[in-house]
GROMACS .gro file of C-alpha atoms in nm:
model
  170
    1MET     CA    1   6.074   9.314   8.841
    2LYS     CA    2   6.276   9.015   8.766
    3THR     CA    3   6.594   8.991   8.967
    4LYS     CA    4   6.868   8.736   9.072
    5TYR     CA    5   6.909   8.911   9.378
    6LYS     CA    6   6.852   8.650   9.656
    7GLY     CA    7   6.872   8.858   9.993
    8PRO     CA    8   7.185   8.929  10.210
    9LEU     CA    9   7.497   8.741  10.160
   10SER     CA   10   7.778   8.737  10.398
   11PRO     CA   11   8.122   8.928  10.316
   12LYS     CA   12   8.256   8.616  10.176
   13GLY     CA   13   7.955   8.552   9.960
   14ILE     CA   14   7.967   8.897   9.827
   15ILE     CA   15   8.330   8.869   9.737
   16ARG     CA   16   8.265   8.546   9.579
   17LEU     CA   17   7.960   8.683   9.378
   18TYR     CA   18   8.152   9.003   9.267
   19ALA     CA   19   8.470   8.813   9.168
   20LYS     CA   20   8.291   8.541   8.969
   21HIS     CA   21   8.090   8.803   8.788
   22TYR     CA   22   8.377   9.011   8.692
   23LEU     CA   23   8.595   8.704   8.600
   24ASN     CA   24   8.341   8.566   8.388
   25ALA     CA   25   8.133   8.854   8.243
   26PRO     CA   26   8.206   8.999   7.891
   27GLU     CA   27   8.403   9.300   7.872
   28ASP     CA   28   8.176   9.616   7.853
   29LYS     CA   29   8.294   9.864   7.616
   30ILE     CA   30   8.303  10.237   7.723
   31SER     CA   31   8.149  10.516   7.478
   32PRO     CA   32   8.428  10.733   7.342
   33LYS     CA   33   8.237  11.027   7.522
   34VAL     CA   34   8.275  10.861   7.872
   35LYS     CA   35   8.674  10.812   7.887
   36PRO     CA   36   8.757  11.140   7.865
   37GLU     CA   37   8.517  11.231   8.162
   38PHE     CA   38   8.683  10.950   8.362
   39ARG     CA   39   9.042  11.084   8.279
   40GLU     CA   40   8.923  11.432   8.367
   41LEU     CA   41   8.763  11.321   8.682
   42ILE     CA   42   9.089  11.126   8.765
   43HIS     CA   43   9.327  11.399   8.664
   44SER     CA   44   9.142  11.684   8.842
   45ARG     CA   45   9.133  11.488   9.193
   46TYR     CA   46   9.520  11.424   9.127
   47THR     CA   47   9.594  11.768   9.090
   48ASP     CA   48   9.377  11.877   9.385
   49ILE     CA   49   9.574  11.617   9.595
   50LYS     CA   50   9.931  11.727   9.460
   51ASN     CA   51   9.821  12.081   9.556
   52LEU     CA   52   9.770  11.984   9.896
   53GLY     CA   53  10.170  11.921   9.881
   54ILE     CA   54  10.136  11.528   9.887
   55LYS     CA   55  10.425  11.391   9.672
   56GLU     CA   56  10.420  11.115   9.462
   57GLU     CA   57  10.706  10.865   9.434
   58ARG     CA   58  10.659  10.561   9.200
   59VAL     CA   59  10.826  10.220   9.289
   60SER     CA   60  10.823   9.860   9.163
   61GLY     CA   61  10.650   9.614   9.399
   62GLN     CA   62  10.389   9.699   9.641
   63PRO     CA   63  10.521   9.967   9.882
   64TYR     CA   64  10.292   9.926  10.194
   65LYS     CA   65  10.226   9.612  10.378
   66ASN     CA   66   9.904   9.744  10.536
   67ALA     CA   67   9.722  10.093  10.544
   68GLU     CA   68   9.917  10.200  10.869
   69GLU     CA   69  10.228  10.216  10.666
   70LEU     CA   70  10.040  10.422  10.405
   71PHE     CA   71   9.896  10.662  10.671
   72SER     CA   72  10.246  10.698  10.837
   73ASP     CA   73  10.407  10.767  10.498
   74VAL     CA   74  10.142  11.037  10.439
   75GLU     CA   75  10.174  11.190  10.776
   76LYS     CA   76  10.570  11.188  10.810
   77HIS     CA   77  10.680  11.239  10.453
   78HIS     CA   78  10.390  11.406  10.272
   79ARG     CA   79  10.417  11.121  10.009
   80ILE     CA   80  10.234  10.853   9.874
   81GLN     CA   81  10.432  10.561   9.715
   82VAL     CA   82  10.264  10.427   9.403
   83SER     CA   83  10.325  10.064   9.250
   84THR     CA   84  10.403  10.036   8.862
   85GLU     CA   85  10.329   9.658   8.888
   86HIS     CA   86  10.030   9.538   8.687
   87ASN     CA   87   9.975   9.879   8.490
   88ASN     CA   88   9.757   9.732   8.222
   89PRO     CA   89   9.455   9.970   8.211
   90VAL     CA   90   9.166   9.947   8.003
   91VAL     CA   91   8.982  10.321   8.038
   92LEU     CA   92   9.289  10.494   8.135
   93ASP     CA   93   9.649  10.534   7.978
   94LYS     CA   94   9.946  10.385   8.176
   95GLU     CA   95  10.003  10.755   8.311
   96GLY     CA   96   9.627  10.807   8.407
   97ASN     CA   97   9.620  10.465   8.587
   98LEU     CA   98   9.917  10.545   8.809
   99GLN     CA   99   9.733  10.874   8.900
  100PHE     CA  100   9.434  10.678   8.964
  101ARG     CA  101   9.644  10.465   9.200
  102PHE     CA  102   9.763  10.785   9.392
  103VAL     CA  103   9.428  10.910   9.416
  104HIS     CA  104   9.286  10.580   9.532
  105ASP     CA  105   9.566  10.548   9.791
  106TYR     CA  106   9.501  10.902   9.904
  107ASP     CA  107   9.128  10.836   9.952
  108HIS     CA  108   9.238  10.539  10.188
  109TYR     CA  109   9.430  10.755  10.390
  110VAL     CA  110   9.159  11.034  10.416
  111ALA     CA  111   8.873  10.753  10.506
  112ARG     CA  112   9.147  10.548  10.728
  113ALA     CA  113   9.033  10.269  10.517
  114ALA     CA  114   9.220   9.941  10.569
  115PHE     CA  115   9.364   9.721  10.274
  116ASN     CA  116   9.089   9.470  10.318
  117TRP     CA  117   8.755   9.431  10.162
  118GLU     CA  118   8.575   9.667  10.396
  119GLY     CA  119   8.827   9.957  10.349
  120GLU     CA  120   8.822   9.897   9.968
  121LEU     CA  121   8.443   9.945   9.970
  122THR     CA  122   8.503  10.262  10.211
  123ALA     CA  123   8.776  10.404   9.969
  124CYS     CA  124   8.549  10.339   9.665
  125TYR     CA  125   8.229  10.515   9.809
  126TYR     CA  126   8.454  10.796   9.921
  127PHE     CA  127   8.548  10.818   9.561
  128PHE     CA  128   8.187  10.808   9.474
  129SER     CA  129   8.141  11.121   9.644
  130PHE     CA  130   8.334  11.325   9.379
  131THR     CA  131   8.088  11.264   9.083
  132ASN     CA  132   7.725  11.226   9.047
  133SER     CA  133   7.755  11.011   8.735
  134ASP     CA  134   7.608  10.669   8.727
  135ILE     CA  135   7.851  10.566   8.457
  136LEU     CA  136   8.174  10.702   8.633
  137ARG     CA  137   8.048  10.518   8.956
  138ARG     CA  138   8.026  10.207   8.776
  139ILE     CA  139   8.372  10.221   8.618
  140LEU     CA  140   8.502  10.308   8.964
  141ARG     CA  141   8.303   9.985   9.107
  142SER     CA  142   8.471   9.776   8.837
  143GLU     CA  143   8.827   9.921   8.890
  144ILE     CA  144   8.825   9.888   9.260
  145VAL     CA  145   8.538   9.646   9.400
  146TYR     CA  146   8.530   9.408   9.141
  147GLN     CA  147   8.901   9.385   9.087
  148VAL     CA  148   8.980   9.359   9.456
  149SER     CA  149   8.712   9.089   9.500
  150ALA     CA  150   8.866   8.897   9.185
  151SER     CA  151   9.213   8.919   9.378
  152LEU     CA  152   9.076   8.790   9.692
  153TYR     CA  153   8.905   8.531   9.516
  154LEU     CA  154   9.180   8.432   9.364
  155GLY     CA  155   9.447   8.504   9.589
  156ASP     CA  156   9.643   8.709   9.346
  157PHE     CA  157   9.572   8.992   9.103
  158PRO     CA  158   9.374   8.881   8.796
  159GLU     CA  159   9.572   8.827   8.467
  160THR     CA  160   9.326   9.044   8.262
  161GLN     CA  161   9.178   9.354   8.346
  162LYS     CA  162   8.855   9.463   8.190
  163ILE     CA  163   8.556   9.706   8.278
  164VAL     CA  164   8.241   9.522   8.379
  165LEU     CA  165   7.971   9.789   8.435
  166SER     CA  166   7.674   9.558   8.524
  167ASP     CA  167   7.562   9.441   8.884
  168PRO     CA  168   7.546   9.070   8.942
  169ARG     CA  169   7.281   9.106   9.189
  170PHE     CA  170   7.022   9.234   8.922
   0.00000   0.00000   0.00000
């Protein structure tokens, strides 16, 4: 098998690899059949979390400096504040993307995952446990792992959001 994989990388090396891949790869197209499946996964999880009594508050700006503030907000106020900034989704509509953020932050809470590289991986893999679909997992990887990698690499959120389904290691 021909592979570009060269063996283990440091976390910084992985971030750089994923970031460059995300920033330089052409945008992948999602089949019309897959978009509703992804929307349904998000909406189903969103509804389940709301049914647990977790409220959502939409805010401008970033509501939490760190994951501990999120954890405290959920535990004290049964609430997750969701930023409306950079809401330029590719797969979902704007409302679905805000629901996705709510679910993703809830995953940080449940997994006790920090707002750092390792925490984003943990939250992403926790989300994976709700689907067996390879394509939905690849979308989640692009939306979480690749975008976070690009953000850490650039020092800011990437201007363009896109879906990249390929893995740069192969």
